[in-house]
PDB file of C-alpha atoms and ligand atoms in Angstrom:
ATOM      1  CA  MET A   1       8.596  -8.671 -35.546  1.00 43.00           C
ATOM      2  CA  THR A   2       8.767  -5.382 -33.583  1.00 45.00           C
ATOM      3  CA  PHE A   3       6.576  -4.784 -30.572  1.00 43.00           C
ATOM      4  CA  LEU A   4       4.526  -2.101 -32.346  1.00 43.00           C
ATOM      5  CA  ARG A   5       3.970  -4.371 -35.358  1.00 42.00           C
ATOM      6  CA  LYS A   6       2.857  -7.140 -32.981  1.00 44.00           C
ATOM      7  CA  LEU A   7       0.600  -4.596 -31.295  1.00 41.00           C
ATOM      8  CA  ALA A   8      -1.039  -3.802 -34.632  1.00 41.00           C
ATOM      9  CA  LEU A   9      -1.389  -7.499 -35.407  1.00 39.00           C
ATOM     10  CA  GLY A  10      -2.783  -8.122 -31.917  1.00 38.00           C
ATOM     11  CA  ALA A  11      -5.409  -5.423 -32.432  1.00 38.00           C
ATOM     12  CA  SER A  12      -6.531  -7.039 -35.682  1.00 35.00           C
ATOM     13  CA  VAL A  13      -6.652 -10.502 -34.065  1.00 35.00           C
ATOM     14  CA  ILE A  14      -8.777  -9.082 -31.221  1.00 34.00           C
ATOM     15  CA  ALA A  15     -11.083  -7.542 -33.842  1.00 34.00           C
ATOM     16  CA  LEU A  16     -11.498 -11.058 -35.247  1.00 32.00           C
ATOM     17  CA  GLY A  17     -12.413 -12.342 -31.783  1.00 33.00           C
ATOM     18  CA  CYS A  18      -9.255 -14.406 -31.157  1.00 33.00           C
ATOM     19  CA  SER A  19      -7.553 -12.363 -28.362  1.00 33.00           C
ATOM     20  CA  SER A  20      -6.122 -15.375 -26.518  1.00 33.00           C
ATOM     21  CA  ALA A  21      -3.835 -16.122 -29.481  1.00 30.00           C
ATOM     22  CA  VAL A  22      -1.927 -12.929 -28.638  1.00 33.00           C
ATOM     23  CA  ALA A  23      -1.901 -12.947 -24.825  1.00 42.00           C
ATOM     24  CA  ALA A  24       0.985 -15.407 -24.250  1.00 51.00           C
ATOM     25  CA  ASP A  25       3.074 -14.257 -27.188  1.00 81.00           C
ATOM     26  CA  MET A  26       5.664 -12.162 -25.405  1.00 96.00           C
ATOM     27  CA  THR A  27       9.421 -12.481 -25.042  1.00 98.00           C
ATOM     28  CA  VAL A  28      10.877 -10.193 -22.390  1.00 98.00           C
ATOM     29  CA  GLY A  29      14.550  -9.542 -21.660  1.00 98.00           C
ATOM     30  CA  PHE A  30      15.426  -8.851 -18.014  1.00 98.00           C
ATOM     31  CA  SER A  31      18.705  -7.164 -17.152  1.00 98.00           C
ATOM     32  CA  GLN A  32      19.167  -7.778 -13.437  1.00 98.00           C
ATOM     33  CA  ILE A  33      21.897  -6.032 -11.396  1.00 98.00           C
ATOM     34  CA  GLY A  34      23.225  -9.172  -9.719  1.00 97.00           C
ATOM     35  CA  SER A  35      22.540 -10.790  -6.378  1.00 96.00           C
ATOM     36  CA  GLU A  36      24.034  -8.395  -3.849  1.00 98.00           C
ATOM     37  CA  SER A  37      21.205  -8.868  -1.338  1.00 98.00           C
ATOM     38  CA  GLY A  38      18.511 -11.270  -0.239  1.00 97.00           C
ATOM     39  CA  TRP A  39      15.943  -8.833  -1.575  1.00 98.00           C
ATOM     40  CA  ARG A  40      17.569  -8.866  -5.019  1.00 98.00           C
ATOM     41  CA  ALA A  41      17.584 -12.692  -5.083  1.00 97.00           C
ATOM     42  CA  ALA A  42      13.876 -12.663  -4.200  1.00 98.00           C
ATOM     43  CA  GLU A  43      13.116 -10.126  -6.936  1.00 98.00           C
ATOM     44  CA  THR A  44      14.837 -12.413  -9.452  1.00 98.00           C
ATOM     45  CA  SER A  45      12.912 -15.484  -8.356  1.00 96.00           C
ATOM     46  CA  VAL A  46       9.562 -13.635  -8.175  1.00 97.00           C
ATOM     47  CA  THR A  47      10.136 -12.186 -11.667  1.00 98.00           C
ATOM     48  CA  LYS A  48      10.776 -15.672 -13.041  1.00 98.00           C
ATOM     49  CA  MET A  49       7.648 -16.985 -11.271  1.00 97.00           C
ATOM     50  CA  GLU A  50       5.483 -14.118 -12.566  1.00 97.00           C
ATOM     51  CA  ALA A  51       6.761 -14.670 -16.118  1.00 98.00           C
ATOM     52  CA  GLU A  52       6.076 -18.400 -15.964  1.00 97.00           C
ATOM     53  CA  LYS A  53       2.565 -17.820 -14.584  1.00 96.00           C
ATOM     54  CA  ARG A  54       1.762 -15.617 -17.578  1.00 96.00           C
ATOM     55  CA  GLY A  55       3.437 -17.760 -20.238  1.00 96.00           C
ATOM     56  CA  ILE A  56       6.056 -15.092 -20.887  1.00 97.00           C
ATOM     57  CA  ASP A  57       9.385 -16.224 -22.329  1.00 98.00           C
ATOM     58  CA  LEU A  58      11.861 -14.463 -19.996  1.00 98.00           C
ATOM     59  CA  LYS A  59      15.469 -13.986 -21.103  1.00 98.00           C
ATOM     60  CA  PHE A  60      17.483 -13.365 -17.939  1.00 98.00           C
ATOM     61  CA  ALA A  61      20.869 -11.612 -17.760  1.00 98.00           C
ATOM     62  CA  ASP A  62      22.808 -11.181 -14.498  1.00 98.00           C
ATOM     63  CA  ALA A  63      25.097  -8.122 -14.736  1.00 98.00           C
ATOM     64  CA  GLN A  64      27.290  -9.010 -11.730  1.00 98.00           C
ATOM     65  CA  GLN A  65      26.864  -5.441 -10.398  1.00 97.00           C
ATOM     66  CA  LYS A  66      28.333  -3.833 -13.543  1.00 98.00           C
ATOM     67  CA  GLN A  67      26.528  -1.213 -15.615  1.00 98.00           C
ATOM     68  CA  GLU A  68      28.600  -2.114 -18.682  1.00 98.00           C
ATOM     69  CA  ASN A  69      27.210  -5.667 -18.485  1.00 98.00           C
ATOM     70  CA  GLN A  70      23.672  -4.293 -18.257  1.00 98.00           C
ATOM     71  CA  ILE A  71      24.213  -2.149 -21.342  1.00 98.00           C
ATOM     72  CA  LYS A  72      25.634  -5.153 -23.210  1.00 98.00           C
ATOM     73  CA  ALA A  73      22.645  -7.289 -22.181  1.00 98.00           C
ATOM     74  CA  ILE A  74      20.163  -4.628 -23.314  1.00 99.00           C
ATOM     75  CA  ARG A  75      21.913  -4.382 -26.682  1.00 98.00           C
ATOM     76  CA  GLY A  76      21.710  -8.174 -26.941  1.00 98.00           C
ATOM     77  CA  PHE A  77      17.965  -8.093 -26.228  1.00 98.00           C
ATOM     78  CA  ILE A  78      17.500  -5.424 -28.894  1.00 98.00           C
ATOM     79  CA  ALA A  79      19.436  -7.556 -31.408  1.00 98.00           C
ATOM     80  CA  GLN A  80      17.219 -10.547 -30.561  1.00 98.00           C
ATOM     81  CA  GLY A  81      14.103  -8.433 -31.193  1.00 98.00           C
ATOM     82  CA  VAL A  82      12.456  -9.086 -27.817  1.00 98.00           C
ATOM     83  CA  ASP A  83       8.989  -7.598 -27.218  1.00 98.00           C
ATOM     84  CA  ALA A  84      10.008  -5.674 -24.111  1.00 98.00           C
ATOM     85  CA  ILE A  85      12.908  -5.123 -21.739  1.00 98.00           C
ATOM     86  CA  LEU A  86      12.950  -4.980 -17.936  1.00 98.00           C
ATOM     87  CA  VAL A  87      15.964  -3.339 -16.365  1.00 98.00           C
ATOM     88  CA  ALA A  88      16.919  -2.792 -12.724  1.00 98.00           C
ATOM     89  CA  PRO A  89      19.501  -0.010 -13.241  1.00 98.00           C
ATOM     90  CA  VAL A  90      22.489  -0.365 -10.925  1.00 98.00           C
ATOM     91  CA  VAL A  91      23.206   3.399 -10.943  1.00 98.00           C
ATOM     92  CA  ALA A  92      21.151   6.403 -12.035  1.00 98.00           C
ATOM     93  CA  THR A  93      23.357   7.895 -14.764  1.00 98.00           C
ATOM     94  CA  GLY A  94      24.662   6.666 -18.127  1.00 98.00           C
ATOM     95  CA  TRP A  95      21.521   5.142 -19.662  1.00 98.00           C
ATOM     96  CA  GLU A  96      20.456   7.641 -22.299  1.00 98.00           C
ATOM     97  CA  GLU A  97      22.276   6.107 -25.247  1.00 98.00           C
ATOM     98  CA  VAL A  98      21.133   2.512 -24.797  1.00 98.00           C
ATOM     99  CA  LEU A  99      17.561   3.536 -23.911  1.00 98.00           C
ATOM    100  CA  THR A 100      17.465   5.588 -27.094  1.00 98.00           C
ATOM    101  CA  GLU A 101      18.575   2.510 -29.049  1.00 98.00           C
ATOM    102  CA  ALA A 102      15.687   0.512 -27.512  1.00 98.00           C
ATOM    103  CA  LYS A 103      13.258   3.294 -28.345  1.00 98.00           C
ATOM    104  CA  GLU A 104      14.463   3.431 -31.937  1.00 98.00           C
ATOM    105  CA  ALA A 105      13.951  -0.343 -32.145  1.00 98.00           C
ATOM    106  CA  GLU A 106      10.386   0.226 -30.830  1.00 98.00           C
ATOM    107  CA  ILE A 107      11.023  -1.976 -27.793  1.00 98.00           C
ATOM    108  CA  PRO A 108       9.363  -0.674 -24.626  1.00 98.00           C
ATOM    109  CA  VAL A 109      11.566  -0.598 -21.528  1.00 98.00           C
ATOM    110  CA  VAL A 110      10.275  -0.907 -17.965  1.00 98.00           C
ATOM    111  CA  LEU A 111      12.512   0.177 -15.082  1.00 98.00           C
ATOM    112  CA  LEU A 112      12.353  -2.033 -12.021  1.00 98.00           C
ATOM    113  CA  ASP A 113      13.030  -0.913  -8.430  1.00 98.00           C
ATOM    114  CA  ARG A 114      15.544   1.875  -9.245  1.00 98.00           C
ATOM    115  CA  GLY A 115      15.372   5.058 -11.292  1.00 98.00           C
ATOM    116  CA  VAL A 116      17.514   6.662 -13.996  1.00 98.00           C
ATOM    117  CA  ASP A 117      18.580  10.210 -14.820  1.00 98.00           C
ATOM    118  CA  ALA A 118      17.259  10.141 -18.395  1.00 98.00           C
ATOM    119  CA  PRO A 119      14.311  11.666 -20.270  1.00 98.00           C
ATOM    120  CA  GLN A 120      11.050   9.972 -19.301  1.00 98.00           C
ATOM    121  CA  ASP A 121      10.053   9.260 -22.899  1.00 98.00           C
ATOM    122  CA  LEU A 122      12.892   6.708 -23.078  1.00 98.00           C
ATOM    123  CA  TYR A 123      11.003   4.221 -20.917  1.00 98.00           C
ATOM    124  CA  LEU A 124       7.396   3.070 -20.813  1.00 98.00           C
ATOM    125  CA  THR A 125       7.038   3.060 -17.031  1.00 98.00           C
ATOM    126  CA  SER A 126       8.976   2.619 -13.808  1.00 98.00           C
ATOM    127  CA  VAL A 127       7.842   0.195 -11.105  1.00 98.00           C
ATOM    128  CA  ALA A 128       9.549   1.121  -7.848  1.00 98.00           C
ATOM    129  CA  SER A 129       8.976   2.231  -4.289  1.00 98.00           C
ATOM    130  CA  ASP A 130       9.048   5.856  -3.166  1.00 98.00           C
ATOM    131  CA  GLN A 131      12.619   5.631  -1.880  1.00 98.00           C
ATOM    132  CA  VAL A 132      12.600   9.063  -0.243  1.00 98.00           C
ATOM    133  CA  LYS A 133       9.534   7.940   1.690  1.00 98.00           C
ATOM    134  CA  GLU A 134      11.309   4.733   2.781  1.00 98.00           C
ATOM    135  CA  GLY A 135      14.122   6.813   4.300  1.00 98.00           C
ATOM    136  CA  ARG A 136      11.567   9.138   5.864  1.00 98.00           C
ATOM    137  CA  VAL A 137       9.607   6.263   7.442  1.00 98.00           C
ATOM    138  CA  ALA A 138      12.853   4.904   8.930  1.00 99.00           C
ATOM    139  CA  GLY A 139      13.860   8.370  10.224  1.00 98.00           C
ATOM    140  CA  GLU A 140      10.419   9.080  11.674  1.00 98.00           C
ATOM    141  CA  TRP A 141      10.484   5.755  13.494  1.00 98.00           C
ATOM    142  CA  LEU A 142      13.857   6.650  15.027  1.00 98.00           C
ATOM    143  CA  ALA A 143      12.783  10.190  15.963  1.00 98.00           C
ATOM    144  CA  LYS A 144       9.678   8.836  17.699  1.00 98.00           C
ATOM    145  CA  THR A 145      11.614   6.051  19.442  1.00 98.00           C
ATOM    146  CA  VAL A 146      14.401   8.203  20.920  1.00 98.00           C
ATOM    147  CA  GLY A 147      12.229  11.230  21.711  1.00 98.00           C
ATOM    148  CA  ASP A 148      14.443  13.983  23.153  1.00 97.00           C
ATOM    149  CA  LYS A 149      17.345  11.708  24.081  1.00 98.00           C
ATOM    150  CA  PRO A 150      20.676  12.586  22.379  1.00 98.00           C
ATOM    151  CA  CYS A 151      21.251  10.058  19.604  1.00 98.00           C
ATOM    152  CA  LYS A 152      24.350   9.593  17.446  1.00 98.00           C
ATOM    153  CA  VAL A 153      23.478   7.650  14.306  1.00 98.00           C
ATOM    154  CA  VAL A 154      25.777   5.730  11.976  1.00 98.00           C
ATOM    155  CA  GLU A 155      24.519   5.213   8.449  1.00 99.00           C
ATOM    156  CA  LEU A 156      25.327   2.410   6.012  1.00 99.00           C
ATOM    157  CA  GLN A 157      24.588   3.662   2.514  1.00 99.00           C
ATOM    158  CA  GLY A 158      23.706   1.572  -0.518  1.00 98.00           C
ATOM    159  CA  THR A 159      25.640   1.479  -3.790  1.00 98.00           C
ATOM    160  CA  VAL A 160      27.148   4.873  -4.625  1.00 98.00           C
ATOM    161  CA  GLY A 161      25.191   6.598  -7.417  1.00 98.00           C
ATOM    162  CA  SER A 162      22.134   4.312  -7.131  1.00 98.00           C
ATOM    163  CA  THR A 163      18.763   5.956  -6.607  1.00 98.00           C
ATOM    164  CA  PRO A 164      17.917   4.010  -3.419  1.00 98.00           C
ATOM    165  CA  ALA A 165      21.189   5.163  -1.822  1.00 98.00           C
ATOM    166  CA  ILE A 166      20.587   8.781  -2.816  1.00 98.00           C
ATOM    167  CA  ASN A 167      16.897   8.868  -1.912  1.00 98.00           C
ATOM    168  CA  ARG A 168      16.933   6.808   1.278  1.00 98.00           C
ATOM    169  CA  LYS A 169      19.621   9.124   2.640  1.00 98.00           C
ATOM    170  CA  LYS A 170      17.590  12.175   1.669  1.00 98.00           C
ATOM    171  CA  GLY A 171      14.351  10.880   3.231  1.00 98.00           C
ATOM    172  CA  PHE A 172      16.035   9.929   6.511  1.00 99.00           C
ATOM    173  CA  GLU A 173      17.737  13.321   6.746  1.00 98.00           C
ATOM    174  CA  GLU A 174      14.412  15.049   6.096  1.00 98.00           C
ATOM    175  CA  ALA A 175      12.766  13.108   8.924  1.00 98.00           C
ATOM    176  CA  ILE A 176      15.398  14.048  11.510  1.00 98.00           C
ATOM    177  CA  ALA A 177      15.935  17.606  10.234  1.00 97.00           C
ATOM    178  CA  GLY A 178      14.000  19.278  13.059  1.00 92.00           C
ATOM    179  CA  LYS A 179      15.547  17.110  15.787  1.00 97.00           C
ATOM    180  CA  SER A 180      18.775  18.649  17.048  1.00 98.00           C
ATOM    181  CA  ASN A 181      19.293  15.701  19.439  1.00 98.00           C
ATOM    182  CA  ILE A 182      19.706  13.282  16.491  1.00 98.00           C
ATOM    183  CA  THR A 183      22.893  13.546  14.435  1.00 98.00           C
ATOM    184  CA  ILE A 184      24.402  11.369  11.724  1.00 98.00           C
ATOM    185  CA  ALA A 185      27.930  10.912  13.074  1.00 98.00           C
ATOM    186  CA  ARG A 186      29.251   8.656  10.319  1.00 98.00           C
ATOM    187  CA  SER A 187      27.991   7.632   6.910  1.00 98.00           C
ATOM    188  CA  GLN A 188      29.657   5.311   4.419  1.00 98.00           C
ATOM    189  CA  THR A 189      28.693   2.943   1.643  1.00 98.00           C
ATOM    190  CA  GLY A 190      28.322  -0.765   2.362  1.00 98.00           C
ATOM    191  CA  ASP A 191      27.288  -1.408  -1.250  1.00 98.00           C
ATOM    192  CA  PHE A 192      24.042  -3.151  -0.186  1.00 98.00           C
ATOM    193  CA  THR A 193      25.980  -6.303   0.819  1.00 98.00           C
ATOM    194  CA  ARG A 194      26.115  -8.161   4.104  1.00 98.00           C
ATOM    195  CA  SER A 195      29.919  -8.510   4.095  1.00 98.00           C
ATOM    196  CA  LYS A 196      30.542  -4.801   3.426  1.00 98.00           C
ATOM    197  CA  GLY A 197      27.892  -3.843   5.984  1.00 98.00           C
ATOM    198  CA  LYS A 198      29.812  -5.829   8.601  1.00 98.00           C
ATOM    199  CA  GLU A 199      33.187  -4.444   7.551  1.00 98.00           C
ATOM    200  CA  VAL A 200      32.062  -0.799   7.550  1.00 99.00           C
ATOM    201  CA  MET A 201      30.251  -1.223  10.882  1.00 98.00           C
ATOM    202  CA  GLU A 202      33.456  -2.615  12.428  1.00 98.00           C
ATOM    203  CA  GLY A 203      35.161   0.632  11.430  1.00 98.00           C
ATOM    204  CA  PHE A 204      32.324   2.722  12.881  1.00 98.00           C
ATOM    205  CA  LEU A 205      32.491   0.824  16.177  1.00 98.00           C
ATOM    206  CA  LYS A 206      36.244   1.348  16.491  1.00 98.00           C
ATOM    207  CA  ALA A 207      35.926   5.050  15.694  1.00 98.00           C
ATOM    208  CA  GLU A 208      33.094   5.572  18.178  1.00 98.00           C
ATOM    209  CA  ASN A 209      34.531   4.408  21.487  1.00 97.00           C
ATOM    210  CA  GLY A 210      34.011   0.712  20.733  1.00 98.00           C
ATOM    211  CA  GLY A 211      30.397   1.513  19.825  1.00 98.00           C
ATOM    212  CA  LYS A 212      29.535   2.983  23.248  1.00 97.00           C
ATOM    213  CA  ASP A 213      28.904   6.388  21.654  1.00 96.00           C
ATOM    214  CA  ILE A 214      26.527   5.016  18.994  1.00 98.00           C
ATOM    215  CA  CYS A 215      22.817   5.162  19.699  1.00 98.00           C
ATOM    216  CA  ALA A 216      21.445   3.852  16.373  1.00 98.00           C
ATOM    217  CA  MET A 217      22.491   2.244  13.105  1.00 99.00           C
ATOM    218  CA  TYR A 218      20.496   3.092   9.980  1.00 99.00           C
ATOM    219  CA  ALA A 219      21.184   0.840   6.969  1.00 99.00           C
ATOM    220  CA  HIS A 220      19.816   1.404   3.468  1.00 98.00           C
ATOM    221  CA  ASN A 221      19.013  -2.312   3.283  1.00 98.00           C
ATOM    222  CA  ASP A 222      18.491  -5.240   5.620  1.00 98.00           C
ATOM    223  CA  ASP A 223      21.485  -7.221   4.371  1.00 98.00           C
ATOM    224  CA  MET A 224      23.897  -4.508   5.466  1.00 98.00           C
ATOM    225  CA  ALA A 225      22.002  -4.339   8.780  1.00 99.00           C
ATOM    226  CA  VAL A 226      22.410  -8.100   9.290  1.00 98.00           C
ATOM    227  CA  GLY A 227      26.169  -7.759   8.657  1.00 98.00           C
ATOM    228  CA  ALA A 228      26.320  -4.813  11.059  1.00 98.00           C
ATOM    229  CA  ILE A 229      24.406  -6.754  13.731  1.00 98.00           C
ATOM    230  CA  GLN A 230      27.169  -9.380  13.644  1.00 98.00           C
ATOM    231  CA  ALA A 231      29.826  -6.661  13.993  1.00 98.00           C
ATOM    232  CA  ILE A 232      27.977  -5.170  16.999  1.00 98.00           C
ATOM    233  CA  LYS A 233      27.798  -8.589  18.671  1.00 98.00           C
ATOM    234  CA  ASP A 234      31.490  -9.240  17.952  1.00 98.00           C
ATOM    235  CA  ALA A 235      32.260  -5.930  19.679  1.00 98.00           C
ATOM    236  CA  GLY A 236      30.524  -7.207  22.818  1.00 98.00           C
ATOM    237  CA  LEU A 237      27.410  -5.011  22.502  1.00 98.00           C
ATOM    238  CA  LYS A 238      23.751  -5.929  22.140  1.00 98.00           C
ATOM    239  CA  PRO A 239      22.231  -4.945  18.786  1.00 98.00           C
ATOM    240  CA  GLY A 240      18.624  -3.819  19.205  1.00 98.00           C
ATOM    241  CA  THR A 241      19.300  -2.687  22.797  1.00 98.00           C
ATOM    242  CA  ASP A 242      22.709  -0.972  23.076  1.00 98.00           C
ATOM    243  CA  ILE A 243      22.492   0.144  19.448  1.00 98.00           C
ATOM    244  CA  LEU A 244      19.094   0.495  17.753  1.00 99.00           C
ATOM    245  CA  VAL A 245      18.891  -1.120  14.307  1.00 99.00           C
ATOM    246  CA  VAL A 246      16.634   0.278  11.576  1.00 99.00           C
ATOM    247  CA  SER A 247      16.791  -0.666   7.903  1.00 99.00           C
ATOM    248  CA  ILE A 248      14.834  -1.253   4.685  1.00 98.00           C
ATOM    249  CA  ASP A 249      13.569  -4.285   2.668  1.00 98.00           C
ATOM    250  CA  ALA A 250      11.782  -6.583   5.172  1.00 98.00           C
ATOM    251  CA  VAL A 251      13.720  -9.734   4.249  1.00 98.00           C
ATOM    252  CA  PRO A 252      13.233 -12.919   6.315  1.00 98.00           C
ATOM    253  CA  ASP A 253      16.630 -12.555   8.051  1.00 98.00           C
ATOM    254  CA  ILE A 254      15.733  -9.176   9.535  1.00 98.00           C
ATOM    255  CA  PHE A 255      12.550 -10.707  10.968  1.00 98.00           C
ATOM    256  CA  ALA A 256      14.689 -13.522  12.424  1.00 98.00           C
ATOM    257  CA  ALA A 257      16.865 -10.779  13.987  1.00 98.00           C
ATOM    258  CA  MET A 258      13.725  -9.136  15.401  1.00 98.00           C
ATOM    259  CA  VAL A 259      12.630 -12.451  16.927  1.00 98.00           C
ATOM    260  CA  ALA A 260      16.091 -12.616  18.586  1.00 98.00           C
ATOM    261  CA  GLY A 261      15.676  -9.021  19.852  1.00 98.00           C
ATOM    262  CA  GLU A 262      18.533  -7.783  17.641  1.00 98.00           C
ATOM    263  CA  ALA A 263      16.691  -5.510  15.167  1.00 99.00           C
ATOM    264  CA  ASN A 264      14.086  -2.840  15.821  1.00 99.00           C
ATOM    265  CA  ALA A 265      12.445  -1.724  12.572  1.00 99.00           C
ATOM    266  CA  THR A 266      12.380  -2.330   8.844  1.00 99.00           C
ATOM    267  CA  VAL A 267      10.505  -0.750   5.929  1.00 98.00           C
ATOM    268  CA  GLU A 268       9.064  -3.234   3.464  1.00 98.00           C
ATOM    269  CA  LEU A 269      10.069  -3.267  -0.185  1.00 98.00           C
ATOM    270  CA  THR A 270       8.050  -5.790  -2.167  1.00 98.00           C
ATOM    271  CA  PRO A 271      10.143  -8.097  -4.382  1.00 98.00           C
ATOM    272  CA  ASN A 272       7.213  -8.270  -6.796  1.00 97.00           C
ATOM    273  CA  MET A 273       8.009  -5.428  -9.165  1.00 98.00           C
ATOM    274  CA  ALA A 274       7.524  -7.712 -12.174  1.00 98.00           C
ATOM    275  CA  GLY A 275       3.803  -8.370 -11.614  1.00 98.00           C
ATOM    276  CA  PRO A 276       2.783  -4.711 -12.137  1.00 98.00           C
ATOM    277  CA  ALA A 277       5.392  -4.418 -14.925  1.00 98.00           C
ATOM    278  CA  PHE A 278       3.955  -7.377 -16.865  1.00 98.00           C
ATOM    279  CA  ASP A 279       0.394  -6.086 -16.317  1.00 97.00           C
ATOM    280  CA  ALA A 280       1.395  -2.713 -17.760  1.00 97.00           C
ATOM    281  CA  LEU A 281       3.150  -4.362 -20.720  1.00 98.00           C
ATOM    282  CA  ASP A 282       0.199  -6.656 -21.358  1.00 96.00           C
ATOM    283  CA  ALA A 283      -2.274  -3.746 -21.439  1.00 96.00           C
ATOM    284  CA  PHE A 284       0.094  -1.746 -23.646  1.00 97.00           C
ATOM    285  CA  LYS A 285       0.504  -4.697 -25.950  1.00 94.00           C
ATOM    286  CA  LYS A 286      -3.197  -5.497 -26.188  1.00 93.00           C
ATOM    287  CA  ASP A 287      -4.664  -2.044 -26.711  1.00 90.00           C
ATOM    288  CA  GLY A 288      -1.826   0.447 -26.621  1.00 94.00           C
ATOM    289  CA  LYS A 289      -2.815   1.631 -23.116  1.00 95.00           C
ATOM    290  CA  GLN A 290      -0.130   3.944 -21.698  1.00 96.00           C
ATOM    291  CA  PRO A 291       0.543   3.040 -18.059  1.00 98.00           C
ATOM    292  CA  GLU A 292       1.220   5.613 -15.340  1.00 98.00           C
ATOM    293  CA  LYS A 293       4.823   6.812 -15.713  1.00 98.00           C
ATOM    294  CA  PHE A 294       5.590   5.812 -12.119  1.00 98.00           C
ATOM    295  CA  ILE A 295       3.943   2.788 -10.529  1.00 98.00           C
ATOM    296  CA  ILE A 296       4.716   3.166  -6.829  1.00 98.00           C
ATOM    297  CA  THR A 297       4.780   0.185  -4.463  1.00 98.00           C
ATOM    298  CA  GLU A 298       3.989   0.393  -0.726  1.00 98.00           C
ATOM    299  CA  SER A 299       6.465   1.236   2.062  1.00 98.00           C
ATOM    300  CA  LYS A 300       5.148  -0.316   5.264  1.00 98.00           C
ATOM    301  CA  LEU A 301       6.980  -0.148   8.581  1.00 98.00           C
ATOM    302  CA  TYR A 302       7.455  -3.377  10.571  1.00 98.00           C
ATOM    303  CA  THR A 303       8.641  -3.591  14.176  1.00 98.00           C
ATOM    304  CA  PRO A 304       8.832  -6.466  16.663  1.00 98.00           C
ATOM    305  CA  ALA A 305       5.164  -5.701  17.483  1.00 98.00           C
ATOM    306  CA  ASP A 306       4.158  -6.957  14.012  1.00 98.00           C
ATOM    307  CA  ASP A 307       4.525 -10.724  14.459  1.00 98.00           C
ATOM    308  CA  PRO A 308       8.102 -11.066  13.120  1.00 98.00           C
ATOM    309  CA  GLN A 309       7.960 -14.880  13.254  1.00 98.00           C
ATOM    310  CA  GLY A 310       4.819 -14.845  11.084  1.00 98.00           C
ATOM    311  CA  GLU A 311       6.417 -12.367   8.667  1.00 98.00           C
ATOM    312  CA  TYR A 312       9.509 -14.571   8.467  1.00 98.00           C
ATOM    313  CA  ASP A 313       7.363 -17.629   7.689  1.00 97.00           C
ATOM    314  CA  ARG A 314       5.311 -15.794   5.052  1.00 96.00           C
ATOM    315  CA  ARG A 315       8.417 -14.770   3.116  1.00 94.00           C
ATOM    316  CA  LYS A 316      10.730 -17.717   3.353  1.00 88.00           C
ATOM    317  CA  GLY A 317       9.566 -19.473   0.152  1.00 86.00           C
ATOM    318  CA  LEU A 318      10.135 -16.443  -2.056  1.00 90.00           C
ATOM    319  CA  GLY A 319      13.792 -16.989  -2.922  1.00 92.00           C
ATOM    320  CA  TYR A 320      15.348 -14.502  -0.449  1.00 95.00           C
TER     321      TYR A 320
HETATM  322  O1  LIG B 401      16.895  -1.145  -5.411  1.00 78.65           O
HETATM  323  C1  LIG B 401      16.441  -1.819  -4.297  1.00 78.65           C
HETATM  324  C2  LIG B 401      17.569  -2.165  -3.382  1.00 78.65           C
HETATM  325  O2  LIG B 401      18.539  -2.895  -4.066  1.00 78.65           O
HETATM  326  C3  LIG B 401      17.196  -3.048  -2.208  1.00 78.65           C
HETATM  327  O3  LIG B 401      16.767  -2.347  -1.093  1.00 78.65           O
HETATM  328  C4  LIG B 401      18.504  -3.683  -1.916  1.00 78.65           C
HETATM  329  O4  LIG B 401      18.447  -4.752  -1.034  1.00 78.65           O
HETATM  330  C5  LIG B 401      18.924  -4.019  -3.280  1.00 78.65           C
HETATM  331  O5  LIG B 401      20.147  -4.463  -3.466  1.00 78.65           O
END
């Protein structure tokens, strides 16, 4: 039964005063990117928890970082006739065809945590952070921290072509645009992984006088920052002191690094994108209510002044 037919049936059941018969009747396909970072692992586990809490039958597909696998999974969900599809799109481009197929099958699609370059009518809503703002918050923190001191920054970018990599770069550059003392000396992708973050940082350190010329490291996620912290220590320098460390996600390991004095700031990205997504789908299913096109989650800055041990403890059971 298609989602719109179920919607019509749901409306008639509600009219008969039996709404609870419809509430739990939802099968949702979730095409996840993979598990490149602690944040991604937490998003997966929180999505499963949120689905279970609501009695949603969640069909999970791990794409192992490949867009082709995501497209295959979405086509599989369409063939199974699921009620809705969640997708965390690995890159921004290349989605139009498969999203059109979902639309033609009357299956609403919700984008989670990343955006797509495709017409907005091809998805019901997008639940994500303001990624430009995340970069801006990180850049503003750095600008305030270094003041007028000359500061050479090295940047670890996320996955090439993904919206967080594009937007977090843009936001950071906007924040430091008026500060001629702050320059991005080197910028390279670390693909959002800890191992690549370490590897790329090792190259940056070698190229910048063993790291002595680097004032700050900005990473598009905490996992790359944690890898880079190890590289800085291996080079005989003190992360957090000799080289400032600022990144995005607020995963437990970055708070552990703050407790150790090895990281200076992170911008929180909630792993609970599924809660608002399921709420939007539920309202759409029950009464056809169109959600906001973009549901934006918060981007809060955390520093060692914000009880990093407490923040670590609060997050550690979430599957990071
Ligand atoms: O799209 C969100 C980003 O993807 C997270 O910041 C990163 O950790 C993840 O891999």
